[in-house]
Amino acid sequence: MGEDTRSSRSRRTRGAGRPRLIDYPRRGRNGVRRWLPSWRLLLGTSLAFIGGLLALFVAIYAYVDIPGENAAAQQQANVYYWADGSRMVSVGAVDRQNVQLSAVPVSLRNAALAAENAGFYTDSGVSFTGVARAVANMARGQETQGGSTITQQYVKNTYLSQDQTLSRKVQEFCIALKMDSRKSKDEILQGYFNTSWFGRGAYGVQAASNAYYGLDVKELNPSQGAFMAALLKGAGEYDPALGEENRRRAVERWSWILDRQVALGMMTARERAQYVTFPEPRKQSLSTNMSGQTGYLVDLAKRYVKKQTGLADADLDRGGYQIHTTFEKNAVQQLARSAAGVLERHIDPEARRQDQHVEVGAASVRPDDGAIVAVYGGADATKHFTNNADTSGVPAGSVFKPFVLATALQHGTVAEDGSVQPVSTESFYDETGRLSTSLLPVPGPNEAASPLAAFTRFPTLREAMMSSAATPFLKLGADTGLRRVEHMAVGAGMLKSSMAPRDGEFPLGTSSPSAIRVAGSYATFAGDGLRHEPYSVTRVLRGGKAVGGLERSPARRVMDAAVARDVTSVLRDTAGNTPAASATAALGRFAGASTGENDTQRAAWFAGYTEELSTAVTMFRSRPGEALLPMNGTGGQGSVRGSVFPAQIWADYMTSIAPAGPSAVVPPQATG
């Protein structure tokens, strides 16, 4: 027993002489001191921990690479512009249009740097204190968000999610370090401006400039730029439109940013003194509103771009296109007001069955180049999806007759022996059915009266047009050649696909061109026989570069100038017999025509033109899946097929937008 005790004591003695790797609990200490770590142990543990973190960071840094841009960062909107260059609408899931850094004013760049990262151009792209703050916040159970550099914010916006987690923060830190070594500071700052959220649904500084001030970013002054920089801290708290408290914060931060630029030497005190009034942004508005006529305009422009440039839907869905249209805002708004006004005054679908399902379509085309100035596609593009201004299926009726007349004036009629007989506007068909220019003699006092004695002569082609007579034009079309008539109408601007079969009724307007095509083809008469193809887009840009394919073909002569002027002369006289005549005194002379009471088609038209503008208006009744409904009684018993209403819309619109002074009194041109 004694030997065992001595052996055990001996082993303890030998063990006590050996050094331990970790002296804990501490040897040779008693009580509390035995459990207090030594400074060597604390230092070693700290160094080991730091070394482990560094090793882990090196491993993560080596593992994490710069990923591809996330889908949201790549998305941009397509922006459509009015003819005057002002913004019409932004279309796309993300309201963003990327710009070059050179387009961002230096004052705005300085404001952003002063507010977010004054040392941007000299730092390594990361903030160590920001990461430390994130770790501390995580330990307290709070969000990990901390002060990030502009490079880190750009990385978060472009390559990562918006999740506030420590792992995302570490990824952001590593990627930002690599980003800073691979991209220039200007490239990073440009990306930052294009990916940051500014509120009001706007991503990127260009979309934000439009959302808050209705300006391109290059037009912002230093005061406005300081407000834009304030939004970078959190648009939900600094947009003045969201409440008085927001406005107070916005004013304070705007002022601080200006002062901060002075302190950093980015702005002089004298320049700062110029900006003492807060640059109040405009009220918030929906930038992607497709209601009213906007949806119709966008659809027209988009289809034109696809046809001319070859861009597919997939290309346009990428976004980033700036599409400049020919549409004039005031003309579009006035055309909508004129149509709505006439419908409100005269059409009552609740009181009259004949007033149900009434639709109106209208279009204005500029004769000297074919630009589509305005369209009316229906009451609201978000509720009535078919564009009434650009739809086929509505028979033209008497508005087609001028093309029959133009064909005869241009080519003459072909006699049975094959000879060609010239035609004038004063020609008429005599009792034998032959085209003549000789007046039927008036019976003498002792002569038997002819059955035609009630007429001193047959009506001339001019008079037949004025009275909307059918028989002379049926005969004239047949004698001229229906193929030639079709060729003339298509050459003037109507689509081949809208032409009806060339049967006996063809000259009376069984074809169904759209309002845009009627206005465009009548613009050919206004242009003395020169045809300009209607167009709706002047240019398309992406990334500051023009998209090709929008070059317009030169004007093409369709008929002799004298023929076009003769048709205009006839239509000018015809206009005096239309419901628009008394309402258009301010226009002076104009050429116009409408569907007449003798037309059997289920639609009403009026088309007319001055030298400046050719406009066509149609009204019809349509129910989905059915043929056109009768127009008899539409607007009340006093109305014959509602034919008076297109003329009233035309007159109200044209007189409202007519230029003042002598230029308003121009030779009219037209048809209906």
XYZ file of C-alpha atoms in Angstrom:
672
model
C 0.000 0.000 0.000
C 2.855 2.357 0.792
C 4.595 1.551 -2.483
C 1.455 2.383 -4.421
C 1.252 5.728 -2.751
C 4.897 6.516 -3.437
C 4.477 5.436 -7.091
C 1.500 7.693 -7.562
C 3.253 10.662 -5.990
C 6.283 9.994 -8.180
C 4.157 10.120 -11.354
C 2.614 13.434 -10.309
C 6.030 14.850 -9.615
C 7.315 13.870 -13.018
C 4.157 15.312 -14.711
C 4.532 18.563 -12.872
C 7.843 19.176 -14.505
C 6.537 18.936 -18.059
C 5.364 22.181 -19.820
C 1.727 22.161 -20.998
C 0.634 23.565 -24.393
C -2.304 25.288 -22.743
C -1.807 26.017 -19.079
C -5.441 26.030 -18.111
C -6.631 25.538 -15.473
C -3.426 27.233 -14.333
C -0.895 25.031 -12.623
C 0.449 26.044 -9.229
C -2.488 28.377 -8.593
C -5.231 27.912 -6.053
C -8.754 29.219 -5.713
C -10.041 31.788 -8.161
C -6.583 32.487 -9.581
C -6.428 28.919 -10.826
C -9.298 29.719 -13.195
C -8.206 33.145 -14.420
C -6.378 32.835 -17.811
C -2.894 34.273 -18.050
C -2.016 37.164 -20.352
C -0.071 34.721 -22.511
C -3.137 32.556 -22.895
C -5.314 35.558 -23.717
C -2.828 36.887 -26.257
C -2.335 33.508 -27.846
C -6.057 32.863 -28.066
C -6.648 36.285 -29.598
C -3.892 35.812 -32.136
C -5.192 32.363 -33.006
C -8.711 33.749 -33.434
C -7.521 36.604 -35.614
C -5.357 34.233 -37.617
C -8.305 31.923 -38.102
C -10.474 34.806 -39.256
C -7.792 35.939 -41.659
C -7.414 32.431 -43.010
C -11.174 32.159 -43.369
C -11.324 35.541 -45.103
C -8.527 34.542 -47.497
C -10.385 31.338 -48.274
C -13.667 33.191 -48.827
C -11.951 35.905 -50.866
C -10.366 33.270 -53.088
C -13.644 31.402 -53.419
C -15.965 34.361 -54.054
C -15.733 35.797 -57.552
C -17.613 38.656 -59.188
C -20.874 37.045 -60.371
C -22.962 38.010 -63.330
C -25.336 40.929 -62.943
C -28.661 39.978 -61.438
C -31.739 40.174 -63.657
C -33.146 43.249 -61.935
C -29.934 45.189 -62.493
C -30.047 44.454 -66.215
C -33.666 45.483 -66.703
C -34.455 48.880 -68.106
C -37.610 50.585 -69.256
C -38.385 51.779 -72.752
C -39.247 55.461 -72.741
C -41.546 57.003 -75.332
C -41.361 60.716 -76.091
C -43.782 63.207 -77.607
C -42.862 64.991 -80.822
C -41.536 67.974 -78.833
C -39.086 65.742 -76.955
C -40.941 65.675 -73.644
C -41.461 62.317 -71.992
C -44.734 60.550 -72.739
C -44.462 57.319 -70.761
C -42.024 54.747 -69.402
C -42.896 51.147 -70.196
C -41.310 48.210 -68.435
C -41.155 46.223 -65.210
C -38.313 48.462 -64.008
C -38.307 52.198 -64.620
C -34.656 52.714 -65.537
C -32.681 54.154 -68.436
C -28.921 53.827 -68.130
C -26.780 56.867 -68.927
C -23.078 57.510 -69.302
C -21.317 59.180 -66.385
C -20.589 62.128 -68.681
C -24.360 62.801 -68.796
C -24.485 63.213 -65.012
C -23.626 66.806 -64.017
C -20.437 67.201 -61.994
C -22.475 68.971 -59.324
C -24.671 65.883 -58.890
C -21.645 63.597 -58.767
C -20.105 65.785 -56.065
C -23.364 65.846 -54.107
C -23.529 62.042 -54.104
C -19.886 61.730 -53.054
C -20.324 64.286 -50.286
C -23.420 62.541 -48.983
C -22.377 58.913 -49.320
C -18.625 58.426 -49.671
C -16.320 61.457 -49.717
C -13.220 59.275 -49.991
C -14.535 57.243 -52.893
C -11.702 58.065 -55.291
C -8.994 57.145 -52.774
C -10.427 54.233 -50.763
C -10.056 50.521 -51.491
C -13.723 50.139 -52.226
C -14.734 48.833 -48.796
C -15.433 50.106 -45.291
C -13.930 47.999 -42.507
C -15.900 49.943 -39.937
C -19.065 49.150 -41.854
C -18.428 45.419 -41.636
C -17.559 45.732 -37.944
C -20.796 47.605 -37.370
C -22.700 44.877 -39.209
C -21.155 42.203 -36.979
C -21.990 44.227 -33.868
C -25.549 44.736 -35.031
C -25.908 41.034 -35.689
C -24.667 40.277 -32.163
C -27.389 42.568 -30.814
C -30.000 40.881 -33.000
C -30.437 43.973 -35.178
C -30.208 44.410 -38.936
C -26.708 44.075 -40.337
C -26.886 47.257 -42.354
C -23.934 49.550 -41.737
C -22.100 52.356 -43.499
C -21.127 51.080 -46.956
C -18.969 52.662 -49.600
C -20.368 53.570 -52.993
C -18.562 50.531 -54.388
C -20.268 48.257 -51.859
C -23.658 49.787 -52.612
C -23.065 49.267 -56.326
C -22.128 45.624 -55.697
C -25.263 45.112 -53.630
C -27.481 46.723 -56.287
C -25.915 44.909 -59.218
C -24.740 41.494 -58.092
C -26.452 40.546 -54.843
C -29.855 40.469 -53.221
C -31.086 43.168 -50.867
C -31.149 40.735 -47.913
C -29.635 42.173 -44.718
C -27.616 39.138 -43.566
C -24.030 38.729 -42.431
C -23.220 36.281 -45.234
C -24.466 38.764 -47.817
C -22.407 41.499 -46.135
C -19.252 39.371 -46.317
C -19.928 38.607 -49.988
C -20.445 42.302 -50.639
C -17.149 43.114 -48.913
C -15.130 40.561 -50.905
C -16.691 41.403 -54.257
C -16.210 45.130 -53.625
C -12.497 44.591 -53.001
C -12.132 42.704 -56.269
C -14.352 45.179 -58.107
C -12.156 48.070 -57.001
C -9.110 46.392 -58.531
C -10.787 45.466 -61.811
C -12.898 48.509 -62.676
C -12.084 52.184 -62.735
C -13.677 54.474 -60.192
C -15.633 56.233 -62.946
C -17.069 52.915 -64.158
C -18.160 52.063 -60.624
C -19.695 55.503 -60.060
C -21.556 55.269 -63.365
C -22.948 51.859 -62.399
C -23.922 53.198 -58.997
C -25.938 56.046 -60.499
C -27.670 53.664 -62.905
C -28.654 51.021 -60.340
C -29.588 53.009 -57.233
C -33.210 53.252 -56.178
C -34.571 56.786 -55.900
C -38.202 56.081 -55.048
C -41.337 56.647 -57.149
C -40.524 53.357 -58.887
C -37.412 54.895 -60.437
C -34.148 52.987 -60.628
C -31.203 55.013 -61.792
C -30.627 58.726 -61.838
C -32.107 59.311 -65.308
C -35.491 57.812 -64.453
C -35.409 59.613 -61.108
C -34.737 62.991 -62.737
C -37.832 62.514 -64.849
C -39.899 61.255 -61.923
C -39.085 64.192 -59.639
C -38.459 67.100 -62.010
C -39.574 66.001 -65.474
C -36.033 66.648 -66.728
C -33.186 64.662 -68.194
C -30.440 64.228 -65.625
C -28.088 66.463 -67.616
C -30.485 69.377 -67.037
C -30.424 69.248 -63.216
C -28.874 72.228 -61.430
C -26.681 71.843 -58.297
C -29.616 72.460 -55.964
C -31.747 69.776 -57.594
C -28.717 67.496 -57.657
C -28.315 67.877 -53.894
C -31.906 66.741 -53.402
C -31.343 63.747 -55.678
C -28.311 62.815 -53.555
C -30.460 63.070 -50.429
C -32.761 60.388 -51.831
C -29.875 57.913 -51.883
C -30.114 57.603 -48.091
C -33.655 56.273 -48.411
C -36.271 57.656 -50.776
C -39.080 56.354 -48.582
C -38.018 58.840 -45.896
C -36.956 61.771 -48.067
C -39.599 62.066 -50.803
C -41.561 65.235 -49.896
C -44.675 63.840 -51.576
C -44.979 61.204 -48.836
C -45.696 63.578 -45.969
C -44.640 66.688 -44.111
C -42.155 64.791 -41.959
C -40.499 63.498 -45.116
C -40.305 67.007 -46.446
C -38.663 68.263 -43.260
C -36.034 65.528 -43.453
C -35.499 66.198 -47.168
C -34.914 69.933 -46.624
C -32.475 69.286 -43.774
C -30.448 66.739 -45.715
C -30.513 68.836 -48.907
C -29.090 71.781 -46.989
C -26.510 69.582 -45.229
C -25.302 68.131 -48.538
C -24.762 71.599 -49.988
C -22.878 72.662 -46.862
C -20.882 69.439 -46.913
C -19.740 70.164 -50.466
C -18.439 73.540 -49.312
C -16.572 71.889 -46.436
C -14.985 69.377 -48.831
C -13.987 72.060 -51.329
C -16.431 70.828 -53.967
C -18.405 74.083 -54.009
C -17.556 77.639 -53.069
C -19.415 79.467 -50.341
C -20.476 82.039 -52.928
C -22.036 79.349 -55.116
C -23.678 77.752 -52.090
C -25.298 81.083 -51.257
C -27.249 80.911 -54.523
C -29.246 77.918 -53.298
C -31.327 78.939 -50.330
C -34.741 77.772 -51.536
C -35.530 74.061 -51.496
C -36.018 72.814 -55.094
C -39.509 71.441 -54.633
C -40.019 68.369 -56.861
C -43.237 67.971 -58.775
C -46.068 65.890 -57.387
C -45.804 62.166 -57.778
C -47.388 60.705 -60.896
C -47.598 57.243 -62.386
C -44.841 57.031 -64.962
C -46.214 53.918 -66.632
C -49.817 55.019 -67.084
C -51.166 53.361 -70.223
C -54.741 54.605 -69.862
C -56.528 56.998 -72.190
C -54.803 57.256 -75.561
C -51.317 56.392 -74.288
C -51.682 52.659 -74.791
C -52.770 53.141 -78.408
C -49.855 55.481 -79.102
C -47.318 53.112 -77.565
C -48.716 50.172 -79.513
C -48.540 52.088 -82.802
C -44.981 53.236 -82.174
C -43.800 49.812 -81.002
C -45.199 48.057 -84.069
C -43.644 50.647 -86.346
C -40.250 50.217 -84.686
C -40.423 46.421 -85.024
C -41.400 46.647 -88.686
C -38.764 49.192 -89.659
C -35.794 48.089 -87.577
C -36.287 44.348 -87.390
C -36.200 44.398 -83.580
C -38.169 41.547 -82.039
C -40.310 41.626 -78.920
C -37.476 39.956 -77.024
C -35.140 42.797 -78.018
C -37.559 45.493 -76.901
C -38.303 43.629 -73.665
C -34.653 44.086 -72.697
C -35.529 47.751 -72.315
C -33.256 50.743 -72.517
C -34.716 52.167 -75.724
C -35.620 55.847 -76.090
C -38.361 56.018 -78.713
C -39.148 59.462 -80.117
C -42.569 59.634 -81.772
C -44.376 62.000 -84.116
C -47.363 62.340 -81.775
C -48.149 65.889 -80.705
C -49.468 65.999 -77.174
C -51.868 68.904 -77.654
C -53.319 67.367 -80.835
C -53.831 63.969 -79.187
C -55.525 65.559 -76.199
C -57.745 67.772 -78.371
C -58.815 64.883 -80.606
C -59.804 62.904 -77.501
C -61.718 65.905 -76.122
C -63.546 66.448 -79.405
C -64.579 62.805 -79.675
C -65.626 62.588 -76.034
C -67.564 65.842 -76.250
C -69.683 64.777 -79.223
C -70.323 61.340 -77.726
C -71.362 62.802 -74.379
C -73.756 65.270 -75.995
C -75.452 62.944 -78.447
C -74.900 59.271 -77.596
C -76.941 57.804 -74.744
C -76.619 54.010 -74.612
C -78.902 53.773 -71.581
C -81.763 55.600 -73.291
C -81.430 54.203 -76.837
C -80.575 50.715 -77.986
C -79.160 52.188 -81.219
C -76.579 54.072 -79.144
C -75.129 50.943 -77.606
C -71.716 49.651 -78.718
C -70.850 52.904 -80.523
C -67.162 53.236 -81.328
C -65.131 56.115 -82.753
C -61.734 56.073 -84.400
C -59.781 59.026 -85.773
C -56.342 59.978 -87.031
C -54.430 63.050 -88.176
C -51.558 62.937 -90.664
C -49.282 65.769 -91.746
C -49.413 66.036 -95.582
C -45.907 67.362 -96.118
C -44.132 64.311 -94.646
C -46.667 61.669 -93.534
C -46.132 62.106 -89.776
C -48.997 60.730 -87.689
C -49.768 63.691 -85.463
C -52.634 62.235 -83.421
C -54.928 59.246 -83.137
C -58.066 58.469 -81.192
C -58.278 54.737 -80.655
C -61.198 54.591 -78.274
C -62.218 55.881 -74.862
C -59.461 54.091 -72.888
C -56.702 51.753 -74.031
C -56.823 49.836 -70.753
C -60.504 48.994 -71.226
C -61.001 48.909 -75.006
C -57.930 47.182 -76.375
C -58.605 47.448 -80.113
C -57.225 50.636 -81.651
C -60.161 52.045 -83.620
C -57.819 54.345 -85.537
C -55.784 51.455 -86.883
C -58.331 48.719 -87.411
C -59.681 47.385 -90.685
C -63.202 46.088 -91.127
C -65.094 49.392 -91.313
C -66.283 50.050 -94.914
C -65.208 53.414 -96.311
C -68.384 54.245 -98.213
C -68.330 57.560 -100.051
C -64.894 58.515 -98.745
C -63.573 56.080 -101.354
C -65.138 57.875 -104.302
C -62.391 60.518 -104.691
C -60.022 57.726 -105.708
C -62.433 56.639 -108.417
C -62.525 60.238 -109.633
C -58.738 60.604 -109.426
C -58.250 57.416 -111.455
C -60.594 58.655 -114.183
C -58.946 62.086 -114.281
C -55.512 60.480 -114.462
C -56.181 57.717 -116.995
C -59.504 58.537 -118.675
C -62.137 55.950 -119.520
C -61.787 53.155 -122.046
C -64.441 53.013 -124.773
C -65.730 49.800 -126.363
C -63.411 50.292 -129.313
C -60.463 50.530 -126.945
C -59.967 54.248 -127.323
C -59.256 56.358 -124.242
C -61.588 59.227 -123.517
C -60.350 62.071 -121.287
C -62.401 62.879 -118.190
C -62.891 66.172 -116.364
C -64.668 67.091 -113.187
C -67.480 68.519 -115.346
C -68.020 65.330 -117.348
C -71.351 63.539 -116.954
C -73.139 60.447 -118.201
C -75.834 61.230 -120.754
C -79.046 59.319 -121.457
C -77.156 56.833 -123.574
C -74.824 55.951 -120.746
C -71.852 57.614 -122.403
C -69.518 59.987 -120.658
C -69.934 63.433 -122.152
C -68.995 67.027 -121.536
C -71.834 68.461 -123.718
C -74.851 69.818 -121.914
C -78.215 68.228 -122.683
C -80.143 70.859 -124.638
C -83.137 72.454 -122.992
C -86.407 71.692 -124.963
C -87.793 74.597 -127.019
C -91.325 75.951 -126.540
C -92.795 73.735 -129.290
C -90.624 70.671 -128.621
C -91.708 67.613 -126.767
C -90.161 67.386 -123.381
C -87.707 64.582 -122.872
C -88.284 62.283 -119.912
C -85.115 63.929 -118.638
C -86.523 67.422 -119.078
C -86.648 67.895 -115.330
C -82.874 68.223 -115.616
C -81.370 70.781 -117.910
C -78.497 68.313 -117.951
C -77.263 65.271 -116.118
C -75.260 65.899 -112.938
C -71.562 66.338 -113.511
C -69.039 64.251 -111.608
C -68.485 67.255 -109.335
C -72.199 67.454 -108.575
C -72.456 63.688 -108.178
C -69.742 63.840 -105.541
C -71.489 66.713 -103.792
C -74.786 64.825 -103.634
C -73.156 61.477 -102.788
C -74.774 59.923 -105.881
C -73.890 56.296 -106.409
C -74.745 55.494 -110.039
C -72.252 57.818 -111.771
C -69.368 56.410 -109.722
C -70.425 52.825 -110.277
C -70.318 53.525 -113.996
C -67.129 55.599 -113.813
C -65.289 52.872 -111.890
C -66.304 50.235 -114.415
C -65.336 52.424 -117.389
C -61.992 53.376 -115.858
C -61.156 49.851 -114.726
C -61.552 48.553 -111.200
C -57.974 47.316 -111.136
C -56.773 50.837 -111.898
C -59.004 52.260 -109.175
C -57.552 49.834 -106.652
C -54.044 50.653 -107.807
C -54.729 54.362 -107.316
C -56.153 53.895 -103.804
C -53.270 51.672 -102.720
C -50.752 53.993 -104.337
C -52.215 56.932 -102.413
C -51.718 55.115 -99.127
C -54.389 52.513 -98.461
C -53.273 48.971 -97.714
C -53.707 46.272 -100.327
C -54.994 43.969 -97.598
C -57.890 46.343 -96.872
C -59.197 46.290 -100.460
C -62.521 44.554 -101.067
C -63.127 42.201 -104.030
C -63.264 44.143 -107.283
C -66.948 43.589 -107.964
C -69.665 45.969 -109.113
C -69.972 47.695 -105.712
C -66.241 48.266 -105.351
C -66.297 51.970 -106.430
C -68.829 52.749 -103.693
C -66.388 51.995 -100.881
C -66.775 48.359 -99.887
C -63.083 48.358 -98.944
C -62.238 48.877 -95.280
C -59.127 51.029 -94.713
C -58.233 52.283 -91.241
C -58.655 55.895 -90.193
C -54.875 56.305 -90.307
C -54.796 55.089 -93.905
C -57.739 57.241 -94.975
C -56.094 60.315 -93.445
C -52.769 59.379 -95.050
C -54.220 58.740 -98.495
C -56.137 62.021 -98.412
C -52.909 63.722 -97.462
C -51.739 62.623 -100.922
C -54.376 64.901 -102.447
C -53.239 67.680 -100.114
C -49.667 67.110 -101.287
C -50.536 67.622 -104.961
C -50.268 63.911 -105.724
C -47.093 63.145 -103.749
C -47.500 60.257 -101.345
C -45.628 60.087 -98.038
C -45.863 56.814 -96.134
C -47.399 57.439 -92.692
C -44.874 57.064 -89.888
C -44.994 57.367 -86.105
C -41.357 57.249 -84.919
C -38.564 59.658 -85.822
C -35.645 57.988 -84.018
C -34.763 55.267 -81.555
C -31.745 55.384 -79.239
C -30.178 52.787 -76.967
C -27.132 53.503 -74.904
C -26.847 56.862 -76.624
C -26.561 55.241 -80.062
C -29.143 55.468 -82.829
C -30.885 52.307 -83.988
C -30.859 52.005 -87.780
C -33.732 51.262 -90.126
C -35.858 54.340 -89.541
C -34.741 56.207 -92.621
C -37.878 57.189 -94.545
C -38.250 56.578 -98.229
C -38.689 59.660 -100.415
C -42.098 60.855 -101.516
C -43.552 59.045 -104.511
C -45.762 60.627 -107.149
C -49.084 58.837 -107.387
C -50.992 61.184 -109.662
C -50.375 64.359 -111.588
C -50.463 67.517 -109.535
C -53.290 68.841 -111.725
C -55.350 65.724 -110.971
C -54.836 66.115 -107.231
C -55.842 69.768 -107.424
C -58.969 68.914 -109.414
C -59.986 66.368 -106.776
C -59.315 68.973 -104.077
C -61.497 71.448 -105.953
C -64.363 68.940 -106.062
C -63.946 68.048 -102.411
C -63.873 71.709 -101.481
C -67.283 72.134 -103.068
C -68.439 68.899 -101.476
C -67.374 70.174 -98.069
C -69.895 72.984 -98.397
C -72.665 70.384 -98.327
C -71.390 68.505 -95.272
C -72.409 68.854 -91.625
C -68.949 70.299 -90.941
C -69.313 73.248 -93.327
C -70.871 75.771 -90.969
C -68.629 74.766 -88.080
C -65.364 75.298 -89.922
C -65.592 78.917 -90.974
C -62.389 79.598 -89.057
C -60.528 77.255 -91.353
C -61.420 79.174 -94.478
C -61.578 76.871 -97.470
C -61.012 73.187 -96.835
C -61.607 69.983 -98.724
C -63.815 67.408 -97.128
C -66.357 64.702 -97.738
C -68.465 62.317 -95.715
C -70.492 59.191 -96.096
C -73.871 60.246 -97.380
C -77.437 59.293 -96.659
C -77.477 57.043 -99.713
C -74.645 54.880 -98.421
C -75.798 51.498 -97.207
C -72.650 50.679 -95.263
C -72.843 50.290 -91.513
C -70.411 53.063 -90.695
C -70.136 56.824 -90.879
C -67.029 58.734 -91.988
C -65.788 62.240 -92.393
C -62.374 63.097 -93.765
C -61.026 66.493 -94.636
C -57.776 68.327 -94.990
C -56.085 71.673 -95.075
C -52.533 72.222 -96.259
C -51.281 71.538 -92.726
C -53.303 68.525 -91.671
C -55.391 65.648 -92.991
C -57.838 64.097 -90.537
C -60.255 61.181 -90.838
C -62.965 60.238 -88.349
C -65.123 57.118 -88.380
C -68.022 55.991 -86.230
C -69.506 52.509 -86.157
C -71.291 50.089 -83.885
C -69.416 46.947 -83.027
C -69.959 44.022 -80.703
C -67.181 41.406 -80.319
C -67.701 38.383 -82.516
C -70.476 39.976 -84.586
C -70.742 41.906 -87.825
C -71.074 45.685 -87.644
C -74.436 46.716 -86.229
C -76.795 49.089 -88.092
C -76.217 52.808 -87.598
C -79.837 53.805 -88.323
C -81.161 55.922 -85.497
C -77.861 56.261 -83.711
C -77.956 59.515 -81.772
C -81.740 59.820 -82.044
C -84.453 59.726 -84.679
C -83.207 62.891 -86.321
C -79.950 61.250 -87.218
C -79.442 59.294 -90.426
C -76.964 56.539 -89.526
C -75.196 58.929 -87.176
C -73.385 60.355 -90.218
C -73.443 63.847 -88.749
C -71.286 62.987 -85.728
C -67.924 62.238 -87.394
C -68.202 65.599 -89.155
C -68.866 67.329 -85.827
C -65.850 65.650 -84.219
C -63.687 66.598 -87.201
C -64.858 70.208 -87.140
C -64.394 70.651 -83.397
C -60.909 69.158 -83.527
C -59.649 70.939 -86.631
C -60.887 74.356 -85.597
C -59.394 73.908 -82.113
C -55.869 73.192 -83.329
C -55.889 75.326 -86.497
C -53.029 77.843 -86.619
C -54.029 81.437 -86.142
C -53.754 84.027 -88.874
C -53.703 83.763 -92.676
C -52.166 80.284 -92.686
C -55.464 78.962 -91.322
C -57.211 79.949 -94.525
C -55.613 77.394 -96.795
C -56.983 75.326 -99.611
C -58.791 72.412 -97.989
C -58.467 68.896 -98.974
C -60.158 65.843 -97.984
C -62.765 63.266 -98.093
C -64.999 61.271 -96.069
